[in-house]
Short mmCIF file of C-alpha atoms and ligand atoms in Angstrom, two decimals:
data_model
loop_
_atom_site.label_atom_id
_atom_site.label_comp_id
_atom_site.label_asym_id
_atom_site.label_seq_id
_atom_site.Cartn_x
_atom_site.Cartn_y
_atom_site.Cartn_z
CA MET A 449 55.56 -25.29 0.79
CA ASN A 450 59.12 -24.25 1.58
CA GLU A 451 58.83 -25.76 5.09
CA ASN A 452 57.34 -29.00 3.73
CA ARG A 453 60.05 -31.58 4.42
CA TRP A 454 58.57 -34.06 1.97
CA ALA A 455 58.31 -31.65 -0.94
CA SER A 456 61.03 -32.15 -3.53
CA ARG A 457 62.98 -29.27 -5.04
CA ARG A 458 60.81 -29.85 -8.10
CA ALA A 459 57.58 -29.46 -6.10
CA LYS A 460 58.95 -26.36 -4.41
CA ALA A 461 59.83 -24.89 -7.79
CA MET A 462 56.17 -24.99 -8.89
CA PRO A 463 54.73 -21.50 -9.35
CA VAL A 464 51.94 -20.22 -7.09
CA ASP A 465 48.56 -21.34 -8.38
CA MET A 466 46.57 -18.24 -9.28
CA PHE A 467 43.34 -20.23 -9.36
CA ALA A 468 43.82 -21.19 -5.69
CA THR A 469 44.15 -17.48 -4.83
CA MET A 470 40.99 -16.69 -6.78
CA ASP A 471 39.19 -19.60 -5.13
CA ALA A 472 39.84 -18.13 -1.68
CA ALA A 473 38.43 -14.75 -2.80
CA LYS A 474 35.35 -16.47 -4.28
CA SER A 475 34.78 -18.36 -1.01
CA GLN A 476 34.81 -15.07 0.90
CA ALA A 477 32.19 -13.65 -1.47
CA ARG A 478 30.09 -16.80 -1.15
CA ALA A 479 30.24 -16.57 2.64
CA ARG A 480 28.79 -13.07 2.33
CA GLY A 481 25.87 -14.42 0.29
CA LEU A 482 26.96 -12.88 -3.04
CA GLU A 483 26.05 -14.51 -6.36
CA ILE A 484 29.26 -15.88 -7.85
CA ILE A 485 29.84 -15.21 -11.55
CA ASP A 486 33.00 -17.12 -12.31
CA LEU A 487 34.66 -15.90 -15.49
CA SER A 488 38.14 -16.79 -14.29
CA LEU A 489 38.37 -20.32 -15.71
CA GLY A 490 38.18 -21.39 -19.35
CA ALA A 491 35.81 -24.25 -18.53
CA SER A 492 33.14 -24.32 -21.24
CA ASP A 493 29.55 -24.32 -19.97
CA LEU A 494 28.16 -25.82 -23.22
CA HIS A 495 27.43 -29.54 -23.42
CA PRO A 496 29.26 -32.32 -25.27
CA PRO A 497 27.54 -33.64 -28.43
CA ALA A 498 24.65 -36.01 -27.64
CA SER A 499 26.35 -38.63 -29.83
CA ALA A 500 29.42 -38.53 -27.57
CA LEU A 501 27.40 -38.92 -24.38
CA ARG A 502 25.45 -41.79 -25.94
CA ALA A 503 28.67 -43.55 -26.97
CA LEU A 504 29.99 -43.21 -23.42
CA ARG A 505 26.77 -44.54 -21.86
CA GLU A 506 26.83 -47.53 -24.19
CA ALA A 507 30.51 -48.14 -23.46
CA THR A 508 29.87 -48.42 -19.73
CA ASP A 509 27.64 -51.44 -20.50
CA ASP A 510 30.36 -53.07 -22.58
CA PRO A 511 32.75 -55.21 -20.51
CA ALA A 512 35.34 -54.90 -23.30
CA THR A 513 35.94 -51.34 -22.07
CA TYR A 514 36.65 -52.20 -18.43
CA GLY A 515 40.29 -53.22 -18.55
CA TYR A 516 43.58 -51.39 -18.97
CA CYS A 517 43.84 -49.75 -22.36
CA LEU A 518 47.24 -50.43 -23.89
CA HIS A 519 48.52 -48.61 -26.97
CA ALA A 520 47.00 -51.06 -29.50
CA CYS A 521 43.57 -50.55 -28.00
CA THR A 522 43.72 -46.80 -28.78
CA GLN A 523 43.82 -47.54 -32.52
CA PRO A 524 40.18 -46.54 -33.29
CA PHE A 525 40.71 -43.20 -31.55
CA ARG A 526 44.03 -42.59 -33.31
CA GLU A 527 42.35 -43.37 -36.63
CA ALA A 528 39.48 -40.99 -35.86
CA ALA A 529 41.92 -38.19 -34.93
CA ALA A 530 43.96 -38.80 -38.11
CA ARG A 531 40.78 -38.76 -40.23
CA TRP A 532 39.62 -35.55 -38.55
CA TYR A 533 42.99 -33.86 -39.18
CA GLY A 534 43.11 -35.07 -42.77
CA GLU A 535 39.68 -33.61 -43.49
CA ARG A 536 40.36 -30.34 -41.68
CA TYR A 537 43.84 -29.60 -43.06
CA ARG A 538 43.93 -31.70 -46.23
CA CYS A 539 47.02 -33.50 -45.00
CA GLU A 540 47.33 -37.22 -44.39
CA VAL A 541 48.81 -38.33 -41.09
CA ASP A 542 49.63 -41.91 -40.09
CA PRO A 543 47.53 -43.01 -37.09
CA GLU A 544 50.14 -45.65 -36.26
CA THR A 545 53.18 -43.42 -35.97
CA GLN A 546 52.10 -39.77 -36.02
CA VAL A 547 49.13 -39.67 -33.62
CA LEU A 548 48.96 -40.33 -29.89
CA PRO A 549 46.08 -40.00 -27.40
CA LEU A 550 46.66 -37.78 -24.37
CA ILE A 551 44.88 -37.55 -21.04
CA GLY A 552 44.23 -33.91 -21.88
CA SER A 553 46.70 -31.64 -23.61
CA GLN A 554 47.96 -30.32 -20.26
CA GLU A 555 49.21 -33.79 -19.33
CA GLY A 556 50.52 -34.23 -22.86
CA PHE A 557 52.53 -31.03 -22.67
CA ALA A 558 54.23 -31.96 -19.39
CA ASN A 559 55.11 -35.46 -20.58
CA LEU A 560 56.25 -34.12 -23.94
CA LEU A 561 58.90 -32.09 -22.12
CA PHE A 562 60.06 -35.21 -20.27
CA ALA A 563 60.16 -37.06 -23.56
CA THR A 564 62.13 -34.52 -25.55
CA THR A 565 64.30 -32.53 -23.12
CA ASP A 566 66.84 -33.10 -20.37
CA PRO A 567 67.26 -30.94 -17.26
CA GLY A 568 69.13 -27.75 -18.13
CA ASP A 569 67.92 -27.68 -21.74
CA THR A 570 66.59 -24.37 -23.03
CA ILE A 571 62.97 -23.72 -23.97
CA LEU A 572 61.48 -20.67 -25.69
CA LEU A 573 58.24 -20.12 -23.81
CA PRO A 574 55.53 -17.52 -24.37
CA ASP A 575 54.92 -14.89 -21.70
CA PRO A 576 52.04 -14.49 -21.03
CA GLY A 577 51.12 -18.15 -21.43
CA PHE A 578 48.89 -20.93 -20.15
CA PRO A 579 49.90 -21.22 -16.44
CA SER A 580 50.61 -24.95 -16.45
CA TYR A 581 53.45 -24.35 -18.94
CA PHE A 582 55.39 -22.70 -16.11
CA GLY A 583 54.84 -25.66 -13.78
CA ALA A 584 55.74 -28.16 -16.49
CA VAL A 585 59.04 -26.46 -17.36
CA ALA A 586 59.88 -26.20 -13.63
CA VAL A 587 59.29 -29.93 -13.14
CA ALA A 588 61.33 -30.74 -16.24
CA GLY A 589 64.15 -28.50 -14.93
CA LEU A 590 64.37 -26.41 -18.08
CA ASP A 591 66.07 -23.09 -18.63
CA VAL A 592 63.37 -20.72 -19.86
CA VAL A 593 63.97 -17.99 -22.40
CA PRO A 594 60.69 -16.07 -22.44
CA THR A 595 59.27 -14.91 -25.76
CA PRO A 596 57.24 -11.84 -24.76
CA LEU A 597 53.81 -11.56 -26.37
CA LEU A 598 53.28 -7.82 -26.62
CA ALA A 599 50.20 -5.90 -27.72
CA GLU A 600 52.26 -3.93 -30.27
CA ASN A 601 53.21 -7.22 -31.99
CA GLY A 602 49.65 -8.56 -31.99
CA PHE A 603 50.69 -10.84 -29.09
CA LEU A 604 52.92 -12.85 -31.43
CA PRO A 605 56.54 -13.59 -30.48
CA ASP A 606 59.04 -11.33 -32.22
CA LEU A 607 61.33 -13.90 -33.82
CA SER A 608 63.88 -11.27 -34.78
CA ALA A 609 64.26 -10.36 -31.08
CA ILE A 610 65.38 -13.89 -30.12
CA GLY A 611 69.16 -13.73 -29.62
CA THR A 612 71.34 -15.88 -31.88
CA GLU A 613 72.81 -17.69 -28.87
CA ASP A 614 69.34 -18.37 -27.37
CA ALA A 615 68.14 -19.68 -30.73
CA ARG A 616 71.21 -21.91 -31.01
CA ARG A 617 70.78 -23.29 -27.48
CA ALA A 618 66.99 -23.74 -27.57
CA ARG A 619 65.71 -27.30 -27.86
CA VAL A 620 61.98 -26.53 -27.85
CA MET A 621 59.81 -23.55 -28.77
CA VAL A 622 56.18 -23.31 -27.65
CA ILE A 623 53.46 -21.36 -29.42
CA SER A 624 49.67 -21.49 -29.09
CA TYR A 625 47.18 -19.79 -31.45
CA PRO A 626 44.29 -19.01 -30.96
CA ASN A 627 46.01 -17.90 -27.80
CA ASN A 628 45.24 -18.24 -24.14
CA PRO A 629 45.18 -15.75 -22.45
CA THR A 630 45.52 -12.99 -25.09
CA ALA A 631 42.89 -14.39 -27.54
CA ALA A 632 45.31 -13.41 -30.33
CA VAL A 633 45.35 -15.32 -33.60
CA ALA A 634 48.18 -16.15 -35.96
CA SER A 635 48.19 -15.96 -39.75
CA ASP A 636 49.34 -18.70 -42.05
CA ALA A 637 52.34 -16.49 -42.89
CA PHE A 638 53.34 -16.31 -39.22
CA MET A 639 53.07 -20.09 -38.89
CA ARG A 640 55.32 -20.49 -41.91
CA GLU A 641 57.83 -18.05 -40.44
CA VAL A 642 57.96 -19.70 -37.02
CA ALA A 643 58.16 -23.16 -38.58
CA GLU A 644 61.09 -22.01 -40.71
CA PHE A 645 62.80 -20.35 -37.72
CA CYS A 646 62.60 -23.59 -35.71
CA ALA A 647 63.73 -25.74 -38.65
CA ASP A 648 66.72 -23.44 -39.28
CA ASN A 649 67.74 -23.61 -35.62
CA ASP A 650 66.97 -27.30 -35.09
CA ILE A 651 64.30 -26.53 -32.47
CA LEU A 652 61.29 -28.75 -31.79
CA LEU A 653 58.20 -26.62 -32.45
CA VAL A 654 55.30 -27.39 -30.10
CA HIS A 655 52.00 -25.84 -31.12
CA ASP A 656 49.47 -26.14 -28.30
CA PHE A 657 46.23 -26.04 -30.30
CA PRO A 658 43.19 -26.61 -28.06
CA TYR A 659 41.25 -23.64 -29.51
CA VAL A 660 41.43 -24.91 -33.12
CA ASP A 661 37.63 -24.87 -33.38
CA LEU A 662 36.81 -21.74 -31.38
CA VAL A 663 37.20 -19.37 -34.32
CA PHE A 664 34.85 -16.56 -35.29
CA GLY A 665 33.58 -15.31 -38.65
CA ASP A 666 35.66 -16.51 -41.59
CA TYR A 667 38.91 -16.84 -39.63
CA GLU A 668 40.44 -20.34 -39.80
CA ALA A 669 43.22 -21.31 -37.39
CA PRO A 670 46.33 -22.47 -39.29
CA SER A 671 48.23 -25.64 -38.38
CA VAL A 672 52.05 -25.71 -38.27
CA LEU A 673 52.07 -29.25 -39.65
CA VAL A 674 51.05 -28.17 -43.14
CA GLN A 675 53.85 -25.61 -43.49
CA PRO A 676 56.84 -26.42 -45.73
CA GLY A 677 58.81 -29.19 -44.05
CA GLY A 678 55.62 -30.91 -42.86
CA LEU A 679 55.61 -32.78 -39.57
CA ARG A 680 59.38 -32.96 -39.20
CA GLY A 681 60.46 -31.44 -35.87
CA ARG A 682 56.89 -30.29 -35.14
CA ILE A 683 54.05 -31.41 -32.91
CA GLU A 684 50.54 -30.17 -32.26
CA LEU A 685 48.48 -30.80 -29.13
CA TYR A 686 44.69 -31.01 -29.43
CA SER A 687 41.98 -31.27 -26.81
CA CYS A 688 38.39 -32.42 -26.45
CA SER A 689 37.99 -29.86 -23.65
CA LYS A 690 37.26 -26.84 -25.83
CA SER A 691 35.96 -28.26 -29.15
CA PHE A 692 33.53 -30.64 -27.46
CA HIS A 693 33.13 -29.18 -23.95
CA MET A 694 34.60 -32.33 -22.44
CA GLY A 695 37.13 -30.75 -20.05
CA GLY A 696 36.24 -33.11 -17.21
CA PHE A 697 36.56 -36.17 -19.45
CA ARG A 698 40.31 -35.57 -19.89
CA LEU A 699 41.10 -36.49 -23.46
CA GLY A 700 43.31 -34.92 -26.09
CA TRP A 701 45.71 -36.04 -28.78
CA ALA A 702 49.07 -35.19 -30.26
CA ILE A 703 49.92 -35.18 -33.96
CA GLY A 704 53.40 -34.71 -35.29
CA ASP A 705 56.90 -35.98 -36.02
CA ALA A 706 56.96 -39.78 -35.62
CA GLU A 707 60.17 -39.68 -33.55
CA VAL A 708 58.66 -37.17 -31.12
CA ILE A 709 55.47 -39.25 -30.91
CA ALA A 710 57.54 -42.39 -30.25
CA ALA A 711 59.49 -40.66 -27.44
CA LEU A 712 56.27 -39.34 -25.90
CA ALA A 713 54.61 -42.77 -26.14
CA ARG A 714 57.61 -44.29 -24.39
CA VAL A 715 57.45 -41.86 -21.46
CA LYS A 716 53.67 -42.10 -21.18
CA GLY A 717 53.86 -45.89 -21.34
CA SER A 718 55.57 -45.85 -17.93
CA ILE A 719 53.27 -43.23 -16.45
CA ASP A 720 49.68 -43.92 -17.56
CA PHE A 721 47.42 -46.49 -19.20
CA ASN A 722 45.60 -44.10 -21.53
CA GLN A 723 42.15 -42.64 -20.97
CA TYR A 724 39.14 -44.93 -20.39
CA LEU A 725 38.10 -46.57 -23.66
CA GLY A 726 34.50 -45.36 -23.22
CA ILE A 727 35.72 -41.77 -23.21
CA GLN A 728 37.78 -42.48 -26.32
CA ARG A 729 34.61 -43.82 -27.97
CA ALA A 730 32.78 -40.63 -26.93
CA ALA A 731 35.51 -38.56 -28.58
CA ILE A 732 35.37 -40.70 -31.75
CA ALA A 733 31.65 -39.86 -31.97
CA ALA A 734 32.37 -36.16 -31.34
CA LEU A 735 35.11 -36.07 -34.00
CA ALA A 736 32.69 -37.61 -36.51
CA GLU A 737 30.11 -34.84 -36.01
CA PRO A 738 29.73 -32.49 -38.98
CA ARG A 739 31.80 -29.30 -38.85
CA ARG A 740 28.49 -27.44 -38.55
CA ARG A 741 28.27 -28.50 -34.93
CA VAL A 742 31.50 -26.90 -33.68
CA ARG A 743 30.69 -23.88 -35.85
CA GLN A 744 27.39 -23.45 -33.99
CA ASP A 745 29.15 -23.60 -30.64
CA ALA A 746 31.79 -21.13 -31.81
CA ALA A 747 28.96 -18.83 -32.94
CA GLU A 748 27.56 -18.91 -29.39
CA PHE A 749 30.95 -17.81 -28.00
CA GLN A 750 31.16 -15.17 -30.73
CA ALA A 751 27.76 -13.77 -29.71
CA ARG A 752 28.89 -13.64 -26.08
CA ARG A 753 32.12 -11.94 -27.13
CA ASP A 754 30.10 -9.30 -29.00
CA VAL A 755 27.91 -8.55 -25.98
CA LEU A 756 30.80 -8.50 -23.51
CA VAL A 757 33.09 -6.31 -25.62
CA GLU A 758 30.28 -3.91 -26.51
CA THR A 759 29.14 -3.60 -22.88
CA LEU A 760 32.72 -2.99 -21.72
CA ASN A 761 33.33 -0.34 -24.38
CA GLN A 762 30.00 1.36 -23.62
CA ALA A 763 31.08 1.52 -19.97
CA GLY A 764 34.26 3.31 -21.11
CA TRP A 765 36.54 0.27 -20.69
CA GLU A 766 38.32 0.14 -24.05
CA THR A 767 38.50 -3.49 -25.18
CA PRO A 768 39.44 -4.99 -28.55
CA LEU A 769 37.30 -7.60 -30.32
CA PRO A 770 39.11 -10.96 -30.49
CA LYS A 771 38.82 -13.19 -33.59
CA ALA A 772 38.93 -16.51 -31.73
CA SER A 773 39.25 -18.42 -28.44
CA LEU A 774 37.16 -18.51 -25.29
CA TYR A 775 38.54 -15.26 -23.89
CA VAL A 776 38.54 -11.50 -23.91
CA TRP A 777 41.89 -10.00 -22.86
CA THR A 778 41.93 -6.36 -21.94
CA ARG A 779 44.01 -3.81 -20.03
CA LEU A 780 43.04 -3.06 -16.44
CA PRO A 781 40.65 -0.15 -16.02
CA SER A 782 42.53 3.15 -16.12
CA GLY A 783 44.34 4.07 -12.92
CA LEU A 784 44.89 0.42 -11.92
CA SER A 785 48.13 -1.49 -12.38
CA ASP A 786 48.05 -4.54 -10.07
CA SER A 787 45.97 -7.28 -11.69
CA PHE A 788 46.04 -9.60 -8.65
CA ALA A 789 44.88 -6.86 -6.28
CA PHE A 790 42.10 -5.85 -8.71
CA THR A 791 40.74 -9.34 -9.36
CA VAL A 792 40.98 -10.49 -5.72
CA ASN A 793 39.20 -7.36 -4.44
CA LEU A 794 36.63 -7.59 -7.22
CA ALA A 795 35.86 -11.24 -6.45
CA ARG A 796 35.67 -10.58 -2.71
CA GLU A 797 33.43 -7.52 -3.03
CA THR A 798 31.19 -8.47 -5.97
CA GLY A 799 31.43 -12.24 -6.46
CA ILE A 800 32.71 -11.72 -10.01
CA ALA A 801 35.86 -13.67 -10.69
CA LEU A 802 38.21 -12.72 -13.53
CA ALA A 803 41.70 -14.05 -14.17
CA PRO A 804 44.54 -11.65 -13.29
CA GLY A 805 46.93 -11.08 -16.18
CA ARG A 806 49.94 -11.53 -13.89
CA GLY A 807 48.82 -15.13 -13.29
CA PHE A 808 49.88 -15.84 -16.90
CA GLY A 809 53.39 -14.40 -16.58
CA VAL A 810 55.26 -11.15 -16.06
CA GLN A 811 54.06 -9.71 -19.37
CA GLY A 812 50.47 -10.34 -18.35
CA GLU A 813 50.63 -7.69 -15.64
CA GLY A 814 48.33 -4.77 -16.37
CA PHE A 815 45.79 -7.05 -18.09
CA VAL A 816 42.78 -9.07 -17.06
CA ARG A 817 41.09 -12.02 -18.79
CA PHE A 818 37.36 -12.68 -19.08
CA ALA A 819 36.34 -16.24 -20.00
CA LEU A 820 33.19 -16.38 -22.15
CA VAL A 821 31.75 -19.23 -20.12
CA ARG A 822 28.40 -17.74 -19.11
CA ASP A 823 25.55 -16.60 -21.34
CA ALA A 824 25.27 -13.06 -22.66
CA GLU A 825 22.80 -11.85 -20.01
CA VAL A 826 25.08 -12.97 -17.19
CA LEU A 827 28.09 -11.33 -18.88
CA LYS A 828 26.15 -8.05 -19.11
CA ARG A 829 25.20 -8.27 -15.45
CA ALA A 830 28.83 -8.95 -14.55
CA VAL A 831 30.00 -5.81 -16.36
CA GLU A 832 27.33 -3.71 -14.62
CA ARG A 833 28.48 -4.97 -11.25
CA ILE A 834 32.16 -4.40 -12.09
CA HIS A 835 31.29 -0.89 -13.18
CA ALA A 836 29.45 -0.19 -9.91
CA PHE A 837 32.46 -1.58 -8.01
CA LEU A 838 34.86 0.69 -9.90
CA ASP A 839 32.65 3.73 -9.26
C1 PLP B 1938 46.50 -23.19 -24.07
C2 PLP B 1938 45.93 -24.32 -23.30
N1 PLP B 1938 46.55 -25.51 -23.36
C3 PLP B 1938 46.07 -26.56 -22.70
C4 PLP B 1938 44.92 -26.48 -21.94
C5 PLP B 1938 44.46 -27.69 -21.20
O1 PLP B 1938 43.64 -28.45 -22.00
P1 PLP B 1938 43.24 -29.94 -21.58
O2 PLP B 1938 41.92 -29.84 -20.89
O3 PLP B 1938 43.18 -30.69 -22.87
O4 PLP B 1938 44.30 -30.46 -20.68
C6 PLP B 1938 44.23 -25.27 -21.86
C7 PLP B 1938 43.05 -25.16 -21.03
O5 PLP B 1938 42.53 -24.10 -20.76
C8 PLP B 1938 44.75 -24.16 -22.57
O6 PLP B 1938 44.16 -22.98 -22.53
#
């Protein structure tokens, strides 16, 4: 990339894509005829609700869905998202001013930075974190102050460790619970604390919340928008990718402070024309499904988690049991320290692809992430093959 004369400084500043590295290793395994078990990507293998697929099929026969979709035309989707949030968190939000559709939360995050920061502004960013955060802050030209997510703190940022000057300078703070990649969860008390910290320091709090529904047992994921102070200076990003297995459909939504929503709408207005109306109708149908449905899907991921964690522990690979998300995050097997070397060799030699912890930031080194995106039998087989490889 550095020799590419057309690449901008921004493009050159983009971090190396770990998934491209893993893809090359998978191709080598495929060329050797190995069965590929890809647990490196958090792409759900379950299916969207039938009601959503039906709504999309019907929409493709409706010429009213064929044109550009301007803001006004997203009203039914905004209303559905507001209704969903109101029922889930017992808090009314205004679909006109406090809700905005996104073409996936990844797109929403990048444009949110354009909408609310200027180059050189400071952002408090989790490390490890979702890889596209690092690209988005590079493109926006932000000065990153990492908030390390350490095992000893339950993978929550230590707010007391953020320097007074960093807190004063910071314009935005990003959190995401249930967390990718650590699978950590946050309590309501933590959400209150972080909301208060940001309010005290005049920092926009961005809660990336795509795993809201992937919670196990009686754990419920708290929202920052219902903490004291409400939506002021806060925004949450939601996604159809995880709750409804619609990753390829590219639809999410933001809820939060009306001024932040207005700034984001303004930036997006020059960049995109919203997602296809038929996909919005599919999401409206999915959002109207009873809670039971997402609970059932979460229970499937929970059962996979149980099998994977038990099989790993039985094989002597000590692994904690996460309470939520689509992932299991664990330290590298003993004696290993380079997560890229381990996962690339593993994929090449066995066809099993895991995500290297280092791909999520400096603090991710020494860890590896399993995505629970294959059924329990396949996960068991994967662990057996990893074990044989390690032997
Ligand atoms: C924390 C986090 N944010 C955002 C995304 C992207 O979601 P979307 O498909 O809505 O862009 C993911 C996807 O894995 C994620 O883990």
